[in-house]
PDB file of C-alpha atoms in Angstrom:
ATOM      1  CA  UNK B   1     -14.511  42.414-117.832  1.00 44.00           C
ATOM      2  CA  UNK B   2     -13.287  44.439-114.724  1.00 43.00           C
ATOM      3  CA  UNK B   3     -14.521  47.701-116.790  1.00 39.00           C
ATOM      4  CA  UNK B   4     -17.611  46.844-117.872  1.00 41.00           C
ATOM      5  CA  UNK B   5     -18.003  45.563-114.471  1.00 43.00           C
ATOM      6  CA  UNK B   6     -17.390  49.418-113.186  1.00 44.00           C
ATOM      7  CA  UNK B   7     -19.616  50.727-116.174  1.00 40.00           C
ATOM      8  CA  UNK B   8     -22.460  48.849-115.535  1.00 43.00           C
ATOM      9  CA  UNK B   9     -22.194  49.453-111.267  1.00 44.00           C
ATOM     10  CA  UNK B  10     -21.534  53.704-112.804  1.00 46.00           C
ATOM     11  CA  UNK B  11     -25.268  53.389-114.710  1.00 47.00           C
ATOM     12  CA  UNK B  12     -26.998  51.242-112.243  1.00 46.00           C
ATOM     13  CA  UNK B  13     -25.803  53.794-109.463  1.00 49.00           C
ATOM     14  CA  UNK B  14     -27.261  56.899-111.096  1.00 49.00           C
ATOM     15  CA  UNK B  15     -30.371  55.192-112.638  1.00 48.00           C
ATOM     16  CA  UNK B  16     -31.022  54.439-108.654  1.00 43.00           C
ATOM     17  CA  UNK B  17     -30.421  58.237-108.057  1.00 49.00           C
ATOM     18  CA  UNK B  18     -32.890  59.555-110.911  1.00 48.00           C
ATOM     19  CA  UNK B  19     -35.820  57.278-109.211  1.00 45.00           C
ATOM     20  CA  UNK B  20     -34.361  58.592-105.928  1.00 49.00           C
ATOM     21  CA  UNK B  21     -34.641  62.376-106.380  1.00 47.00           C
ATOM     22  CA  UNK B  22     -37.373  62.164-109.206  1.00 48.00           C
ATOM     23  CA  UNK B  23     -39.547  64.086-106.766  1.00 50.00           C
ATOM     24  CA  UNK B  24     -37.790  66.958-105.015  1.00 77.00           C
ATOM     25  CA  UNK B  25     -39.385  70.279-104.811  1.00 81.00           C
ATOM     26  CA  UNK B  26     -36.340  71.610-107.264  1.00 82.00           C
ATOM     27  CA  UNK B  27     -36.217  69.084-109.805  1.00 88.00           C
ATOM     28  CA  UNK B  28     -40.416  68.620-110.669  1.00 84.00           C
ATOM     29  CA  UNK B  29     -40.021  71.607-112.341  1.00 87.00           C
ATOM     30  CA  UNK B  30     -37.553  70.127-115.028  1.00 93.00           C
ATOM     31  CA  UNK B  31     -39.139  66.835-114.822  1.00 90.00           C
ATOM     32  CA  UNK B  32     -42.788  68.024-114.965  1.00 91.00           C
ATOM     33  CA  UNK B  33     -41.417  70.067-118.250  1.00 94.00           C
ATOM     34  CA  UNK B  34     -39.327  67.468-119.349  1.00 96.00           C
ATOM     35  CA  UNK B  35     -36.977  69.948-120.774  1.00 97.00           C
ATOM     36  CA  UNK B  36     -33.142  71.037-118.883  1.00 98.00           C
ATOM     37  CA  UNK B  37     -32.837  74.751-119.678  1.00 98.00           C
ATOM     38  CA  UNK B  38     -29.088  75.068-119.316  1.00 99.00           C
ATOM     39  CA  UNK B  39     -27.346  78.731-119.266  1.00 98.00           C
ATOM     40  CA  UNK B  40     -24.184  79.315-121.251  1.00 97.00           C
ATOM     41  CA  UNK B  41     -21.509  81.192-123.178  1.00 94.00           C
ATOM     42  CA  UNK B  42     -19.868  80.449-126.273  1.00 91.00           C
ATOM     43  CA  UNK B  43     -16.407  80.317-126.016  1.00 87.00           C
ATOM     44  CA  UNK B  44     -13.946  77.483-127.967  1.00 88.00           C
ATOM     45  CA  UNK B  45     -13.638  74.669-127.449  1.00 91.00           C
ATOM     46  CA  UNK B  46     -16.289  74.659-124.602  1.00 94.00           C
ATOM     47  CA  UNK B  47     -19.198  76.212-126.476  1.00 96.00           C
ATOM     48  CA  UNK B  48     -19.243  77.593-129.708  1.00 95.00           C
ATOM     49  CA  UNK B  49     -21.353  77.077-133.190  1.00 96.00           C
ATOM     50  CA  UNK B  50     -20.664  75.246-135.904  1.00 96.00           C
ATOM     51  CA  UNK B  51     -20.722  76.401-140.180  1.00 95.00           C
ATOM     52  CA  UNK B  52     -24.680  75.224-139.758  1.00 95.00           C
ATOM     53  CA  UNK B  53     -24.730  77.445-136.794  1.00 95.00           C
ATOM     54  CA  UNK B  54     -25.326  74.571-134.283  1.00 97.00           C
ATOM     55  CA  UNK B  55     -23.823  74.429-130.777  1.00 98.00           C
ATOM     56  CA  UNK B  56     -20.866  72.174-130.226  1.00 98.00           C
ATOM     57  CA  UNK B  57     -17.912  71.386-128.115  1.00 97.00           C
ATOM     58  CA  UNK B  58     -17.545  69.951-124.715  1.00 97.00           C
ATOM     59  CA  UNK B  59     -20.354  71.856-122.799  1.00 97.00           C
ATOM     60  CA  UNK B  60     -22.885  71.063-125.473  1.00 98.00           C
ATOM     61  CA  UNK B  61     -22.052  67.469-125.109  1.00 98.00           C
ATOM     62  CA  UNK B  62     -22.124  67.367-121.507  1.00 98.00           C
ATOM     63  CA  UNK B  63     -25.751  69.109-121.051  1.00 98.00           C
ATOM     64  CA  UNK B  64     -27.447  66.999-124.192  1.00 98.00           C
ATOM     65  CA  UNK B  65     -25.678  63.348-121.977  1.00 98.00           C
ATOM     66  CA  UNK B  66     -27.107  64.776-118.847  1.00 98.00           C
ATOM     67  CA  UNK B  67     -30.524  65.466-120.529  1.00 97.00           C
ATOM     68  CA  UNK B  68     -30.355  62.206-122.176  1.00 96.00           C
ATOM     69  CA  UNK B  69     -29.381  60.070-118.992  1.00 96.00           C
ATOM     70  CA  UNK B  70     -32.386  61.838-117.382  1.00 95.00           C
ATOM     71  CA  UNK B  71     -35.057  61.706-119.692  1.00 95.00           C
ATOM     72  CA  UNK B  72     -35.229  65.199-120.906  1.00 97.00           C
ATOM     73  CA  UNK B  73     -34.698  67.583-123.892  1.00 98.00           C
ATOM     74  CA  UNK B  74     -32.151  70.306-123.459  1.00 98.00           C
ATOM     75  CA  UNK B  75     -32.769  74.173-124.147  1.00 98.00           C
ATOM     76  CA  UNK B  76     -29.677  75.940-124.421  1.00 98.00           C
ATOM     77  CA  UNK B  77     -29.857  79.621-123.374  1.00 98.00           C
ATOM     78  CA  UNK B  78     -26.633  81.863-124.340  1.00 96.00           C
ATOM     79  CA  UNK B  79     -26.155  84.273-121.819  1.00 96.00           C
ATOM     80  CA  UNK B  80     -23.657  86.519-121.952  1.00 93.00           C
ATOM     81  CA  UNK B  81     -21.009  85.487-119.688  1.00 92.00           C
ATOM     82  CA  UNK B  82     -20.984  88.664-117.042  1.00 91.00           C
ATOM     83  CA  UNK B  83     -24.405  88.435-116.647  1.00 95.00           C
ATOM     84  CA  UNK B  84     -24.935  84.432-116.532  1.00 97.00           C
ATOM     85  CA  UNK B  85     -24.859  84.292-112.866  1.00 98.00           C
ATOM     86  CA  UNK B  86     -27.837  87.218-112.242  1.00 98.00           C
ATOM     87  CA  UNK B  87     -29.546  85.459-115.248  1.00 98.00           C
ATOM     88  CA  UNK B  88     -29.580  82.205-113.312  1.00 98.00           C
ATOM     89  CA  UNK B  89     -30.669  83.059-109.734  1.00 98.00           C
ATOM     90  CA  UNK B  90     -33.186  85.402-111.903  1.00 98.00           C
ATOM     91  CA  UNK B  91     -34.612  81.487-112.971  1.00 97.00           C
ATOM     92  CA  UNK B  92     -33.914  82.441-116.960  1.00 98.00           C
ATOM     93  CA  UNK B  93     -32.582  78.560-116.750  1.00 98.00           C
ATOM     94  CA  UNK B  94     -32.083  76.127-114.214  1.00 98.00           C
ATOM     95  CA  UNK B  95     -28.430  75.230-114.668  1.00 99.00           C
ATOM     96  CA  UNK B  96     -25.206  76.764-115.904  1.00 99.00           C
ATOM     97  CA  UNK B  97     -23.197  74.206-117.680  1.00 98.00           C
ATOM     98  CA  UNK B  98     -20.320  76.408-119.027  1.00 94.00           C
ATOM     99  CA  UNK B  99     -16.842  75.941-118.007  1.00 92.00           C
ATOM    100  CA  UNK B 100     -17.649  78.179-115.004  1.00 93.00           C
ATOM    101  CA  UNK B 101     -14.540  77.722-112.569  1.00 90.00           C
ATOM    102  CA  UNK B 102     -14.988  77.615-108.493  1.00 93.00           C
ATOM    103  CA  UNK B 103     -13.916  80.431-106.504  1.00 90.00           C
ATOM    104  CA  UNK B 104     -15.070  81.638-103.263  1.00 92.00           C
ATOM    105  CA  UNK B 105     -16.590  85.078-104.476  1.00 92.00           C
ATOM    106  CA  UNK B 106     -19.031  83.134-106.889  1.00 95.00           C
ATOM    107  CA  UNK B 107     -19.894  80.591-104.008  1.00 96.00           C
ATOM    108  CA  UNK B 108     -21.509  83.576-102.011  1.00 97.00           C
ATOM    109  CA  UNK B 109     -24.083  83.790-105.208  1.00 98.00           C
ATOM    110  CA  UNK B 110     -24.768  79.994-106.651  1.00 98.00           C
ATOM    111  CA  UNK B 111     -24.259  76.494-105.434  1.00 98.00           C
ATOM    112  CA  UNK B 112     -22.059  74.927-106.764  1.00 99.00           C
ATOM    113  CA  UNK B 113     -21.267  70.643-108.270  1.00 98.00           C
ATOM    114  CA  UNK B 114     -18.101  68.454-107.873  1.00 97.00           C
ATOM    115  CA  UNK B 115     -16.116  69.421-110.672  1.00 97.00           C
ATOM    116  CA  UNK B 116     -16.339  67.585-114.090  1.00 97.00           C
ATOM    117  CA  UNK B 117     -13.848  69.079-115.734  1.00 94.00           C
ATOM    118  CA  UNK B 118     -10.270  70.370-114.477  1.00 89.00           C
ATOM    119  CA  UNK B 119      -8.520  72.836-117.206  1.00 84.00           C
ATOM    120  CA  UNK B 120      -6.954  75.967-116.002  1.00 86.00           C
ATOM    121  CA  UNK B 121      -5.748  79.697-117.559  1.00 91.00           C
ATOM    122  CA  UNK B 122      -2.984  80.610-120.142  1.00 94.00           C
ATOM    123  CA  UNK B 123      -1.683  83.679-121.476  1.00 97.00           C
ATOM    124  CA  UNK B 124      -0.778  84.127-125.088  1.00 98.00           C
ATOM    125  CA  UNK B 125       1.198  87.102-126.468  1.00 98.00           C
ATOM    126  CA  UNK B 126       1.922  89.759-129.546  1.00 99.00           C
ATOM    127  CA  UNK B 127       5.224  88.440-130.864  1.00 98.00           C
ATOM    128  CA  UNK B 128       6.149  91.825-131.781  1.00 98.00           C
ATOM    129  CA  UNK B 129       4.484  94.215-129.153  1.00 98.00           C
ATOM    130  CA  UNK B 130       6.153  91.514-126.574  1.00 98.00           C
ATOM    131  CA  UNK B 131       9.362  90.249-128.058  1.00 97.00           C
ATOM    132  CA  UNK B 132      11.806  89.604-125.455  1.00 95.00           C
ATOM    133  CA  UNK B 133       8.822  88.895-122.745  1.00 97.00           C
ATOM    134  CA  UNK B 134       9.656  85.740-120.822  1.00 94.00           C
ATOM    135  CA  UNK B 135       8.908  86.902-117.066  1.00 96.00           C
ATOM    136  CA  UNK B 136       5.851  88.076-115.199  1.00 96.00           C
ATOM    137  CA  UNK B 137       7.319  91.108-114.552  1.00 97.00           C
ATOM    138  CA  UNK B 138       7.545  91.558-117.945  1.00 97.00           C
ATOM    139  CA  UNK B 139       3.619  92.076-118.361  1.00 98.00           C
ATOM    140  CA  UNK B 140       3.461  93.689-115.016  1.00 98.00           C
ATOM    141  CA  UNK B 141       3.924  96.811-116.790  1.00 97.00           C
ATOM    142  CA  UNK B 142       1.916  99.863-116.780  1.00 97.00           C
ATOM    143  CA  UNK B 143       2.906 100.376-120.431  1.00 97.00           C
ATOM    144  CA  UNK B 144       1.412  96.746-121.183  1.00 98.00           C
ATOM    145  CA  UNK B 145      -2.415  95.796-121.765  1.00 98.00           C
ATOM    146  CA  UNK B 146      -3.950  92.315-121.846  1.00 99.00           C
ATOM    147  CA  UNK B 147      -7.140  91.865-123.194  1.00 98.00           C
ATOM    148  CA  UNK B 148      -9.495  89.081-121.183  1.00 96.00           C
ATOM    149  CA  UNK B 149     -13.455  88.453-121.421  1.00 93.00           C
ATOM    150  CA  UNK B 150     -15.549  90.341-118.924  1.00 91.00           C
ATOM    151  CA  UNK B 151     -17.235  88.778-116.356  1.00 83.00           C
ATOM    152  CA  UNK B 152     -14.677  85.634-116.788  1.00 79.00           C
ATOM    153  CA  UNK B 153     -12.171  84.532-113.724  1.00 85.00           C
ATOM    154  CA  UNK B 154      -9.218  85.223-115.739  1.00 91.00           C
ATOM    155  CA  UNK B 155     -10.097  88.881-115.099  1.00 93.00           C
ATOM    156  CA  UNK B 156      -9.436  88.298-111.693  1.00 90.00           C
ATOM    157  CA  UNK B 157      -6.180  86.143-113.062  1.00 93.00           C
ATOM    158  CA  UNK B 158      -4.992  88.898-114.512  1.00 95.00           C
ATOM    159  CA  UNK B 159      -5.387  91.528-111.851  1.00 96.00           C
ATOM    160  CA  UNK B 160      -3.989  89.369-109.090  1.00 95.00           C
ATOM    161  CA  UNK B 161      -0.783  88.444-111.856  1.00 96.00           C
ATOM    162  CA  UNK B 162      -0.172  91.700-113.290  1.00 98.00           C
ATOM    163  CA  UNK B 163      -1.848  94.367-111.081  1.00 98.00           C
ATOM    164  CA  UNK B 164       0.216  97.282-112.649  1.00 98.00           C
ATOM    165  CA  UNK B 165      -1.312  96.171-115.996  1.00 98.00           C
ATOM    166  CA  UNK B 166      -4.216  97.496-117.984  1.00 98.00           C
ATOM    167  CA  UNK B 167      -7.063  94.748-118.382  1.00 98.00           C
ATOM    168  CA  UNK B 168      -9.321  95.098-121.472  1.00 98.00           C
ATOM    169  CA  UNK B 169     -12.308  93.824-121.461  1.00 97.00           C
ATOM    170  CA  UNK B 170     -14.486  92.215-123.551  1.00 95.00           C
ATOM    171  CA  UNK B 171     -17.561  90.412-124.561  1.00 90.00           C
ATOM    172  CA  UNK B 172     -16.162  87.068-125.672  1.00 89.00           C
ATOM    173  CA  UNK B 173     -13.082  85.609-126.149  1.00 90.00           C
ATOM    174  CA  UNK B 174     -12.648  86.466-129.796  1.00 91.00           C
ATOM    175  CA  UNK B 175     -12.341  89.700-129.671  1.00 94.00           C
ATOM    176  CA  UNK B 176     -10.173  89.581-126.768  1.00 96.00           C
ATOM    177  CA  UNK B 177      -7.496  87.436-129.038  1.00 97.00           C
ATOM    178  CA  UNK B 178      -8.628  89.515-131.969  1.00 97.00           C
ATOM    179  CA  UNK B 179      -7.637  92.736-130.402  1.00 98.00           C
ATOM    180  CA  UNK B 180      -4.167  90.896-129.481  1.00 98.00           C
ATOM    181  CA  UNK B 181      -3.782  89.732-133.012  1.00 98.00           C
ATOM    182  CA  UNK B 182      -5.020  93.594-134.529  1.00 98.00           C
ATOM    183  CA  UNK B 183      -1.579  94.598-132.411  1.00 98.00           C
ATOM    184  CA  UNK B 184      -4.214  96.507-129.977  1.00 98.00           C
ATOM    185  CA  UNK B 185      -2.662  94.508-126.766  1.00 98.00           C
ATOM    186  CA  UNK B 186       0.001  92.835-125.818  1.00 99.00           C
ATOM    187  CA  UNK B 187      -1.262  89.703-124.180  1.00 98.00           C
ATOM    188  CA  UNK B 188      -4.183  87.800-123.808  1.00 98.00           C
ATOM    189  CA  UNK B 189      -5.578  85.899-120.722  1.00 97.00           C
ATOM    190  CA  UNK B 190      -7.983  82.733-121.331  1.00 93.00           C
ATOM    191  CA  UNK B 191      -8.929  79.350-120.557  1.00 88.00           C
ATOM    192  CA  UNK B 192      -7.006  76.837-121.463  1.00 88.00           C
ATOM    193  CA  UNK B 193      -6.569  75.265-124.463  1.00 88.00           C
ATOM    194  CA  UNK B 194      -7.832  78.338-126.075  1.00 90.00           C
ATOM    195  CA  UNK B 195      -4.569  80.233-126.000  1.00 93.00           C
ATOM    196  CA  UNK B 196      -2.643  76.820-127.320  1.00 90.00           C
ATOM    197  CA  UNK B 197      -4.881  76.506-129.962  1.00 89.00           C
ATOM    198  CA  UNK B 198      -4.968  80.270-131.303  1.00 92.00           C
ATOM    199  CA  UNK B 199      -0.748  80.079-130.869  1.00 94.00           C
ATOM    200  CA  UNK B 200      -1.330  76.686-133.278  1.00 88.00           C
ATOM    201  CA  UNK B 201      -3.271  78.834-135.589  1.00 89.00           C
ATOM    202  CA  UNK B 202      -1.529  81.745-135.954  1.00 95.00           C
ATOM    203  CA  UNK B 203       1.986  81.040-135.527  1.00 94.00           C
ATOM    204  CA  UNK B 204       3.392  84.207-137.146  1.00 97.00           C
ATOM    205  CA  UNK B 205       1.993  86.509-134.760  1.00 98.00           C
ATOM    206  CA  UNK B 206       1.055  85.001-131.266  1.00 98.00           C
ATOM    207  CA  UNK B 207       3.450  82.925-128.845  1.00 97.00           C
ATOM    208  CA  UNK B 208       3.007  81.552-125.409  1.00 96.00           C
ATOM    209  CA  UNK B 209       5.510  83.087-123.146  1.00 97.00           C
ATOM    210  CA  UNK B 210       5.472  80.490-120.134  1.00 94.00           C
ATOM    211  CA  UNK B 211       5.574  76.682-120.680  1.00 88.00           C
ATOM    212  CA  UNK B 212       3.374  76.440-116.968  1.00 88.00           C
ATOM    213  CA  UNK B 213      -0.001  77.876-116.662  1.00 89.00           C
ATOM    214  CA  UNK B 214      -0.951  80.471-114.963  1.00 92.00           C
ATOM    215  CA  UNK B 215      -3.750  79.363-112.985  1.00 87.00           C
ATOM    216  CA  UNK B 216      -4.748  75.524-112.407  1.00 85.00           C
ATOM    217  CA  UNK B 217      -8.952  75.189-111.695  1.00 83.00           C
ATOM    218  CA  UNK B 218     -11.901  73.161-111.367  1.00 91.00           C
ATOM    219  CA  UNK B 219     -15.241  73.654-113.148  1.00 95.00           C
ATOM    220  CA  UNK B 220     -18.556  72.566-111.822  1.00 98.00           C
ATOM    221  CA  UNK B 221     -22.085  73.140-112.840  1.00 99.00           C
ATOM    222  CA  UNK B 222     -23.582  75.542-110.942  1.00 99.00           C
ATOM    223  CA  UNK B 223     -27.406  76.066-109.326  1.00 98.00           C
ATOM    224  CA  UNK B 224     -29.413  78.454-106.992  1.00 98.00           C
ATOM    225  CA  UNK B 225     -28.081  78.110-103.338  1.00 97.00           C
ATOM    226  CA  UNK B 226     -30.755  76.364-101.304  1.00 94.00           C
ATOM    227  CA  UNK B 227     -30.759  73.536-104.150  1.00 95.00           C
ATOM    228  CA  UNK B 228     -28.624  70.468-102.564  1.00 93.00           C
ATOM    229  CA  UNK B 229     -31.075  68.441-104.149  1.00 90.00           C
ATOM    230  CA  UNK B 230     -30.410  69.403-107.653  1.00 94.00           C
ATOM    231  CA  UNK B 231     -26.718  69.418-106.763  1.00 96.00           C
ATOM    232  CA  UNK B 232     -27.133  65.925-105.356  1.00 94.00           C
ATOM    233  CA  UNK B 233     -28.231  64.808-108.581  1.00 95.00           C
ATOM    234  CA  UNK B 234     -25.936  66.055-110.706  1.00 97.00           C
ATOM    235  CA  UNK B 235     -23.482  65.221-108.400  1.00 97.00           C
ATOM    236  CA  UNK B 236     -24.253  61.522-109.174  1.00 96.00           C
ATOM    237  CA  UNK B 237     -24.344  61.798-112.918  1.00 97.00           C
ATOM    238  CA  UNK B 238     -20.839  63.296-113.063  1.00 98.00           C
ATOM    239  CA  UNK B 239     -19.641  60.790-110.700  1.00 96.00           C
ATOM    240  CA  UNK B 240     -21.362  58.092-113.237  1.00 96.00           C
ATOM    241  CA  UNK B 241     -19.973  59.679-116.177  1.00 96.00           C
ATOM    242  CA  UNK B 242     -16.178  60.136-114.640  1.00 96.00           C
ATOM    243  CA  UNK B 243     -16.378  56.768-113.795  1.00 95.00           C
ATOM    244  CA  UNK B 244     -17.660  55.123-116.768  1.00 95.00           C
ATOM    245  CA  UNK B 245     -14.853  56.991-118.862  1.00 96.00           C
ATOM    246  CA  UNK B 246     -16.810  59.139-120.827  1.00 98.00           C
ATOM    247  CA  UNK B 247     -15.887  62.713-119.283  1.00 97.00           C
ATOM    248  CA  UNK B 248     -12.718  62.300-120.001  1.00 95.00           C
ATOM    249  CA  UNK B 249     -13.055  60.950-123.387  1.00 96.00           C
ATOM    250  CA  UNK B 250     -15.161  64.064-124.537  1.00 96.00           C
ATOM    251  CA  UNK B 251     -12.530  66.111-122.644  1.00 92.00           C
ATOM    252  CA  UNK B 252      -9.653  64.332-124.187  1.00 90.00           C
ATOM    253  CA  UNK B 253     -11.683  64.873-127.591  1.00 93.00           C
ATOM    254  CA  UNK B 254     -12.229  68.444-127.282  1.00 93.00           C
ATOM    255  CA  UNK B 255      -9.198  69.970-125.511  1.00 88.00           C
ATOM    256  CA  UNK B 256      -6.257  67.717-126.846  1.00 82.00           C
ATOM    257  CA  UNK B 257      -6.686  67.220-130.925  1.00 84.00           C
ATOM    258  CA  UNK B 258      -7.918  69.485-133.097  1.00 85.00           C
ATOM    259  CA  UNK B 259      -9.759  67.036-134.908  1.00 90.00           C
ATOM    260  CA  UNK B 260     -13.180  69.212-134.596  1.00 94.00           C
ATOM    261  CA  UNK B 261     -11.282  72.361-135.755  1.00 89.00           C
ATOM    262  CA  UNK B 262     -12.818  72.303-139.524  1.00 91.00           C
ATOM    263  CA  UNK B 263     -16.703  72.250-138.150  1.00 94.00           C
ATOM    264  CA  UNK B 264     -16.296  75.751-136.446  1.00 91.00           C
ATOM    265  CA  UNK B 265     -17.414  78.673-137.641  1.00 90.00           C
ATOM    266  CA  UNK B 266     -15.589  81.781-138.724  1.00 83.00           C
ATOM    267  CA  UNK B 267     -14.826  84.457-135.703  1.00 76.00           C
ATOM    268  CA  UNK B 268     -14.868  82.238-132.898  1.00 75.00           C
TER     269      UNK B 268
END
């Protein structure tokens, strides 16, 4: 009774904020269009399509609940990831929903939401090109390369942990484990559970080296500085949607089973 109590108080709280910020300068756009254009990346288990070549995974379900709860359709508009942030203050879309992690160099740029999701970065390795690897130093080798997707802050990750390294860059992260898996690189540097789930499915070649992460972070949506309104509102709707339980039930769905595996398609 308590938690229905706490559900109900959750959608009554941001049903008040919809009325309440139904008419800001920033939002009439979306409303007047009725449609969220949200800016993203594919990247597993966040974003990524399906054998019928739909988007799914966590990201897709959060935008089409937010669009939903608000009275909108949602657009999704697959950016690539280095240039998602110049595509947004560029107005391609009005939101990036895309496991986008808060740091202070992309808070000069966009505006930033309370974090809705909290995952962080792992490294997975070549069991043969690192056997016997078990310390940072290990990787902090100029002799050693780990491959990471451009534009993505486990770049930076990788810099700041293993500056003597060679980063290789790439478009997404498949190629970046593909290139570790072709024996091409040693390591590979991604969000979490990405490099647990590529260990899972393929065993025989890739290991994780530490049992801790590398990095622990915080991912928020993120808008046009100068848009508190926007950011007030979805503000509300993630604090309605962490409260109500459903967050972390998506999360728990997405990043802890693998029960979704099978709908993916091949080369993600």
């Amino acid at each position: 009774m308590k938690l229905l109590k706490k559900v109900m108080l959750a959608l009554a709280g941001f049903l008040i904020t919809v009325t309440a910020y139904a008419n800001t300068p920033n939002l009439d756009n979306i409303n007047d269009r009725g449609i969220l254009r949200v800016g993203m990346s594919t990247f597993v288990p966040w974003a990524m399509r399906n054998k019928q070549g739909e988007l799914i995974g966590f990201e897709i379900d959060v935008a089409k609940r937010l669009a939903k709860d608000s009275g909108w359709r949602v657009e999704f508009v697959p950016t690539a990831w280095d240039g998602i942030i110049p595509a947004l203050l560029a107005k391609k879309f009005d939101v990036i929903i895309g496991g986008m992690s808060i740091t202070e160099e992309r808070a000069k740029s966009v505006l930033f939401t309370t974090p809705y999701s909290h995952s962080g970065v792992q490294i997975a390795a070549n069991k043969e090109l690192a056997n016997g690897f078990s310390t940072f130093a290990d990787f902090n080798s100029r002799r050693v390369k780990i491959a990471a997707r451009r534009g993505a802050f486990t770049v930076q990750i990788a810099r700041e942990t293993f500056p003597k390294a060679k980063i290789l860059q790439f478009d997404d992260d498949a190629q970046a484990f593909q290139e570790v898996l072709n024996g091409n690189a040693h390591a590979v540097i991604a969000s979490s559970p990405k490099p647990e789930h590529e260990v899972i499915k393929h065993r025989n070649v890739l290991f994780l080296p530490f049992d801790e992460r590398l990095s622990k972070g915080n991912e928020a949506f993120a808008v046009r500085l100068g848009e508190d309104d926007k950011k007030a509102f979805f503000d509300n709707w993630i604090q309605a949607r962490t409260e109500d339980g459903w967050l972390a039930q998506r999360y728990e769905y997405w990043f802890s089973t693998l029960d979704w595996m099978n709908q993916v398609a091949q080369g993600q």
